Amino acid sequence: MLNLIKLVVGVSSLEELAERQKSAQNCRMHPEYGALPVVHTRSFPKRSDEILAGGSLYRVISGLILCRQRVLDIQTDTRPDGTQGTLILLEPKIIRVEPRALRPFQGWRYLEAKDAPPDLESGSTHAALPPALQKELTLLGL
């Protein structure tokens, strides 16, 4: 199983991400799953079969990996300017993960399962903290 990791731009919290994913431009109908949140990207992953075998999209918000969503489908798409793009269709459920600091990068990257942060346990107090404080605690190793 293989994962993807991608920055979330213009979002400062998981709640804001969840709201953004409900907008019409960030949702697509899928014949099998119904309405799904979608991420627009330029490149189609060459290793898509490995991702679709149970992989997730990990999201970086304010310099921290904070969550993941299971990837349900990857499709090619024609952008408004006529160029080819890619849609990554996600399970609607956002799963919080142990925060991990990560430097900015462009596009997406592959993330091996062994390198992915573990899911946070239910009731974790770390998840309720503001992103800035989560980042400071993570950088301190706490």
XYZ file of N, CA and C in Angstrom:
426
model
N 0.844 -1.180 0.000
C 0.000 0.000 0.000
C 0.888 1.242 0.000
N 0.470 2.231 -0.741
C 1.207 3.470 -0.888
C 0.262 4.643 -0.641
N 0.775 5.707 -0.073
C -0.011 6.905 0.218
C 0.528 8.092 -0.572
N -0.261 9.153 -0.573
C 0.158 10.437 -1.111
C 0.165 11.441 0.026
N 0.932 12.503 -0.132
C 0.930 13.599 0.825
C 0.892 14.900 0.030
N 0.074 15.858 0.517
C -0.118 17.105 -0.212
C -0.406 18.225 0.772
N 0.115 19.424 0.453
C -0.171 20.603 1.267
C -1.592 21.073 1.032
N -2.205 21.631 2.075
C -3.497 22.291 1.957
C -3.214 23.787 2.058
N -3.512 24.515 1.002
C -3.220 25.946 0.960
C -4.473 26.743 1.310
N -4.312 27.762 2.130
C -5.427 28.646 2.468
C -6.377 28.086 3.505
N -5.962 27.059 4.227
C -6.783 26.448 5.269
C -5.950 26.398 6.542
N -6.573 26.751 7.680
C -5.810 26.787 8.927
C -6.245 25.743 9.951
N -7.302 24.962 9.641
C -7.760 23.951 10.596
C -8.444 22.802 9.861
N -8.601 21.691 10.558
C -9.294 20.545 9.966
C -10.767 20.847 9.756
N -11.346 21.658 10.635
C -12.747 22.036 10.487
C -12.947 22.851 9.211
N -12.010 23.746 8.948
C -12.064 24.552 7.728
C -11.890 23.664 6.488
N -11.011 22.673 6.566
C -10.830 21.726 5.470
C -12.135 20.977 5.200
N -12.788 20.501 6.257
C -14.044 19.764 6.101
C -15.107 20.630 5.439
N -15.187 21.894 5.818
C -16.156 22.813 5.206
C -15.826 23.055 3.738
N -14.561 23.252 3.436
C -14.135 23.501 2.058
C -14.489 22.315 1.162
N -14.360 21.108 1.694
C -14.625 19.912 0.898
C -16.104 19.737 0.560
N -16.975 20.478 1.229
C -18.407 20.390 0.956
C -18.841 21.278 -0.207
N -17.978 22.198 -0.640
C -18.362 23.109 -1.724
C -18.460 22.348 -3.047
N -19.288 22.861 -3.951
C -19.527 22.196 -5.238
C -18.250 22.004 -6.048
N -17.336 22.977 -6.010
C -16.104 22.853 -6.794
C -15.155 21.816 -6.222
N -15.362 21.410 -4.984
C -14.489 20.429 -4.344
C -15.166 19.083 -4.121
N -16.259 18.830 -4.846
C -16.986 17.564 -4.763
C -17.260 17.049 -6.167
N -17.300 15.741 -6.315
C -17.659 15.117 -7.585
C -18.541 13.906 -7.286
N -19.450 13.637 -8.195
C -20.282 12.438 -8.076
C -19.490 11.250 -8.623
N -19.532 10.173 -7.881
C -18.867 8.942 -8.288
C -19.951 7.877 -8.432
N -19.919 7.086 -9.501
C -20.994 6.108 -9.725
C -21.139 5.075 -8.606
N -20.056 4.766 -7.936
C -20.104 3.748 -6.884
C -20.311 4.327 -5.492
N -19.715 5.499 -5.220
C -19.699 6.038 -3.864
C -20.597 7.259 -3.657
N -21.115 7.854 -4.705
C -21.912 9.081 -4.577
C -21.005 10.302 -4.534
N -21.444 11.362 -3.841
C -20.671 12.612 -3.768
C -19.435 12.418 -2.900
N -18.274 12.775 -3.464
C -17.003 12.616 -2.757
C -16.200 13.906 -2.805
N -15.442 14.201 -1.737
C -14.495 15.314 -1.817
C -13.417 14.987 -2.842
N -12.958 16.015 -3.536
C -11.976 15.807 -4.592
C -10.837 16.800 -4.435
N -9.642 16.348 -4.776
C -8.460 17.201 -4.797
C -8.018 17.300 -6.250
N -7.835 18.527 -6.720
C -7.371 18.766 -8.089
C -5.845 18.839 -8.079
N -5.224 18.163 -9.012
C -3.777 18.217 -9.132
C -3.394 18.071 -10.608
N -2.198 18.403 -10.923
C -1.762 18.387 -12.312
C -1.380 16.988 -12.789
N -0.550 16.312 -12.019
C 0.047 15.048 -12.466
C -0.743 13.834 -12.000
N -0.805 12.829 -12.857
C -1.441 11.554 -12.521
C -0.377 10.646 -11.902
N -0.648 10.082 -10.717
C 0.361 9.211 -10.085
C 0.633 7.956 -10.905
N 1.888 7.712 -11.220
C 2.268 6.522 -11.974
C 2.013 5.248 -11.163
N 2.011 5.392 -9.848
C 1.813 4.245 -8.962
C 0.380 4.210 -8.408
N -0.568 4.620 -9.227
C -1.968 4.732 -8.779
C -2.538 3.403 -8.283
N -2.156 2.287 -8.899
C -2.675 0.989 -8.454
C -2.312 0.722 -6.992
N -1.105 1.084 -6.602
C -0.671 0.890 -5.217
C -1.448 1.800 -4.263
N -1.755 3.002 -4.708
C -2.509 3.949 -3.875
C -3.943 3.468 -3.710
N -4.544 2.999 -4.804
C -5.938 2.552 -4.764
C -6.115 1.238 -4.003
N -5.030 0.602 -3.626
C -5.088 -0.644 -2.850
C -5.157 -0.351 -1.354
N -5.825 0.744 -0.968
C -6.009 1.064 0.449
C -5.235 2.268 0.936
N -4.592 3.002 0.035
C -3.794 4.159 0.430
C -4.648 5.368 0.792
N -3.999 6.332 1.399
C -4.658 7.562 1.841
C -3.918 8.782 1.306
N -4.599 9.909 1.350
C -3.979 11.199 1.083
C -3.769 11.865 2.432
N -2.506 12.078 2.803
C -2.159 12.773 4.041
C -2.094 14.256 3.727
N -2.603 15.100 4.657
C -2.705 16.528 4.398
C -1.829 17.317 5.371
N -1.099 18.291 4.820
C -0.233 19.170 5.599
C -0.935 20.515 5.719
N -1.199 20.919 6.957
C -1.856 22.193 7.249
C -0.967 22.970 8.203
N -0.627 24.185 7.823
C 0.222 25.051 8.662
C 1.524 24.370 9.070
N 2.131 23.638 8.149
C 3.433 23.024 8.404
C 3.401 21.707 9.146
N 2.201 21.151 9.379
C 2.072 19.882 10.090
C 1.227 18.902 9.291
N 1.647 17.643 9.264
C 0.766 16.589 8.754
C -0.266 16.389 9.861
N -1.552 16.624 9.548
C -2.583 16.565 10.585
C -3.637 15.496 10.360
N -3.830 15.068 9.109
C -4.925 14.146 8.860
C -4.684 13.345 7.598
N -5.577 12.394 7.388
C -5.565 11.609 6.164
C -6.999 11.289 5.778
N -7.171 11.014 4.487
C -8.436 10.528 3.961
C -8.108 9.421 2.971
N -8.859 8.340 3.026
C -8.605 7.222 2.127
C -8.895 7.633 0.690
N -8.027 7.242 -0.227
C -8.205 7.527 -1.650
C -9.108 6.437 -2.231
N -10.242 6.857 -2.810
C -11.189 5.898 -3.376
C -11.063 5.762 -4.887
N -10.604 6.823 -5.560
C -10.455 6.776 -7.009
C -9.509 7.887 -7.458
N -8.896 7.686 -8.603
C -8.042 8.697 -9.234
C -8.458 8.745 -10.692
N -8.810 9.941 -11.172
C -9.325 10.094 -12.530
C -8.603 11.218 -13.253
N -8.526 11.089 -14.575
C -8.036 12.209 -15.374
C -9.193 13.171 -15.578
N -8.859 14.437 -15.817
C -9.866 15.479 -15.949
C -9.345 16.546 -16.901
N -10.248 17.180 -17.611
C -9.865 18.312 -18.451
C -10.138 19.583 -17.670
N -9.116 20.392 -17.492
C -9.225 21.638 -16.741
C -9.934 22.700 -17.577
N -10.410 23.762 -16.935
C -11.097 24.831 -17.673
C -10.275 25.430 -18.817
N -8.939 25.406 -18.689
C -8.094 25.967 -19.756
C -7.796 24.947 -20.859
N -8.391 23.737 -20.761
C -8.218 22.716 -21.788
C -7.071 21.753 -21.546
N -6.249 21.998 -20.529
C -5.138 21.093 -20.226
C -5.633 19.899 -19.407
N -4.841 18.832 -19.410
C -5.194 17.646 -18.644
C -4.798 17.827 -17.178
N -5.625 17.316 -16.303
C -5.359 17.337 -14.870
C -5.789 16.014 -14.269
N -5.713 15.941 -12.971
C -6.056 14.723 -12.246
C -6.956 15.079 -11.074
N -7.935 14.208 -10.821
C -8.806 14.328 -9.657
C -8.523 13.158 -8.731
N -8.285 13.456 -7.460
C -8.115 12.431 -6.446
C -9.390 12.457 -5.613
N -10.183 11.396 -5.701
C -11.455 11.326 -4.989
C -11.246 10.636 -3.654
N -11.734 11.277 -2.592
C -11.437 10.857 -1.227
C -12.673 10.393 -0.475
N -12.444 9.516 0.481
C -13.501 9.168 1.418
C -13.817 10.429 2.225
N -15.082 10.737 2.480
C -15.412 11.971 3.208
C -14.858 12.044 4.633
N -14.690 10.900 5.282
C -14.221 10.892 6.680
C -12.774 11.367 6.765
N -12.541 12.386 7.607
C -11.191 12.903 7.865
C -10.665 12.237 9.128
N -9.543 11.560 9.013
C -8.943 10.841 10.140
C -7.737 11.630 10.632
N -7.770 12.034 11.887
C -6.648 12.772 12.473
C -5.471 11.828 12.694
N -4.269 12.355 12.461
C -3.051 11.579 12.692
C -2.161 12.341 13.667
N -1.192 11.630 14.226
C -0.240 12.298 15.116
C 0.466 13.387 14.321
N 0.413 14.635 14.781
C 1.029 15.728 14.020
C 2.524 15.500 13.823
N 2.974 15.844 12.628
C 4.392 15.727 12.292
C 4.763 16.934 11.435
N 5.815 17.628 11.830
C 6.261 18.808 11.079
C 6.797 18.388 9.712
N 6.507 19.233 8.716
C 6.982 18.960 7.365
C 7.181 20.286 6.639
N 8.316 20.406 5.971
C 8.606 21.619 5.204
C 7.709 21.712 3.978
N 7.461 22.913 3.505
C 6.626 23.076 2.306
C 7.267 22.430 1.075
N 6.407 21.979 0.172
C 6.831 21.416 -1.109
C 5.698 21.667 -2.093
N 5.989 21.527 -3.371
C 4.963 21.735 -4.389
C 4.375 20.410 -4.841
N 3.116 20.446 -5.230
C 2.457 19.251 -5.745
C 2.200 18.238 -4.650
N 2.330 16.971 -4.978
C 2.169 15.897 -4.012
C 3.414 15.016 -4.042
N 3.531 14.189 -3.041
C 4.642 13.243 -2.949
C 4.080 11.886 -2.551
N 4.812 10.840 -2.897
C 4.465 9.512 -2.389
C 4.889 9.435 -0.927
N 4.135 8.669 -0.144
C 4.442 8.463 1.264
C 4.261 6.979 1.561
N 5.373 6.306 1.808
C 5.323 4.878 2.126
C 4.591 4.680 3.450
N 3.878 3.579 3.561
C 3.108 3.291 4.777
C 4.000 3.300 6.021
N 5.223 2.798 5.898
C 6.132 2.745 7.057
C 6.546 4.136 7.535
N 6.443 5.150 6.669
C 6.843 6.514 7.014
C 5.665 7.401 7.409
N 4.459 6.886 7.305
C 3.259 7.681 7.581
C 3.019 7.789 9.090
N 2.559 8.957 9.546
C 2.255 9.093 10.974
C 1.046 8.237 11.349
N 1.043 7.679 12.553
C -0.091 6.844 12.970
C -1.334 7.689 13.250
N -2.484 7.051 13.171
C -3.739 7.719 13.500
C -3.736 8.087 14.976
N -4.411 9.211 15.295
C -4.566 9.615 16.693
C -5.655 8.775 17.331
N -5.474 8.445 18.565
C -6.492 7.697 19.289
C -7.651 8.620 19.620
N -8.842 8.065 19.740
C -10.022 8.853 20.098
C -9.796 9.537 21.441
N -10.235 10.775 21.533
C -10.123 11.520 22.774
C -8.757 12.123 23.036
N -7.864 12.098 22.078
C -6.538 12.675 22.258
C -6.651 14.184 22.464
N -6.009 14.699 23.489
C -6.063 16.137 23.754
C -5.211 16.911 22.757
N -4.213 16.264 22.164
C -3.337 16.926 21.196
C -4.124 17.431 19.993
N -5.148 16.670 19.574
C -5.934 17.025 18.390
C -6.751 18.296 18.599
N -7.086 18.610 19.845
C -7.938 19.768 20.114
C -7.151 21.076 20.187
N -5.841 21.001 20.156
C -5.020 22.200 20.278
C -4.973 22.973 18.960
N -4.776 24.289 19.026
C -4.626 25.077 17.795
C -3.382 24.620 17.025
N -3.422 24.727 15.679
C -2.295 24.259 14.864
C -0.946 24.852 15.266
N -0.899 26.129 15.623
C 0.379 26.751 16.001
C 0.966 26.072 17.241
N 0.113 25.770 18.213
C 0.580 25.108 19.426
C 0.956 23.654 19.128
N 0.184 22.982 18.273
C 0.532 21.623 17.863
C 1.912 21.603 17.218
N 2.182 22.594 16.372
C 3.465 22.654 15.686
C 4.607 22.848 16.682
N 4.423 23.768 17.635
C 5.468 24.002 18.641
C 5.733 22.737 19.464
N 4.672 22.069 19.903
C 4.837 20.847 20.682
C 5.513 19.752 19.860
N 5.146 19.651 18.600
C 5.749 18.647 17.717
C 7.230 18.929 17.529
N 7.587 20.188 17.308
C 8.997 20.541 17.130
C 9.814 20.299 18.402
N 9.142 20.374 19.562
C 9.800 20.094 20.832
C 9.859 18.605 21.138
N 9.179 17.804 20.309
C 9.169 16.365 20.514
C 8.169 15.916 21.554
N 7.164 16.723 21.812
C 6.148 16.382 22.823
C 4.839 15.938 22.201
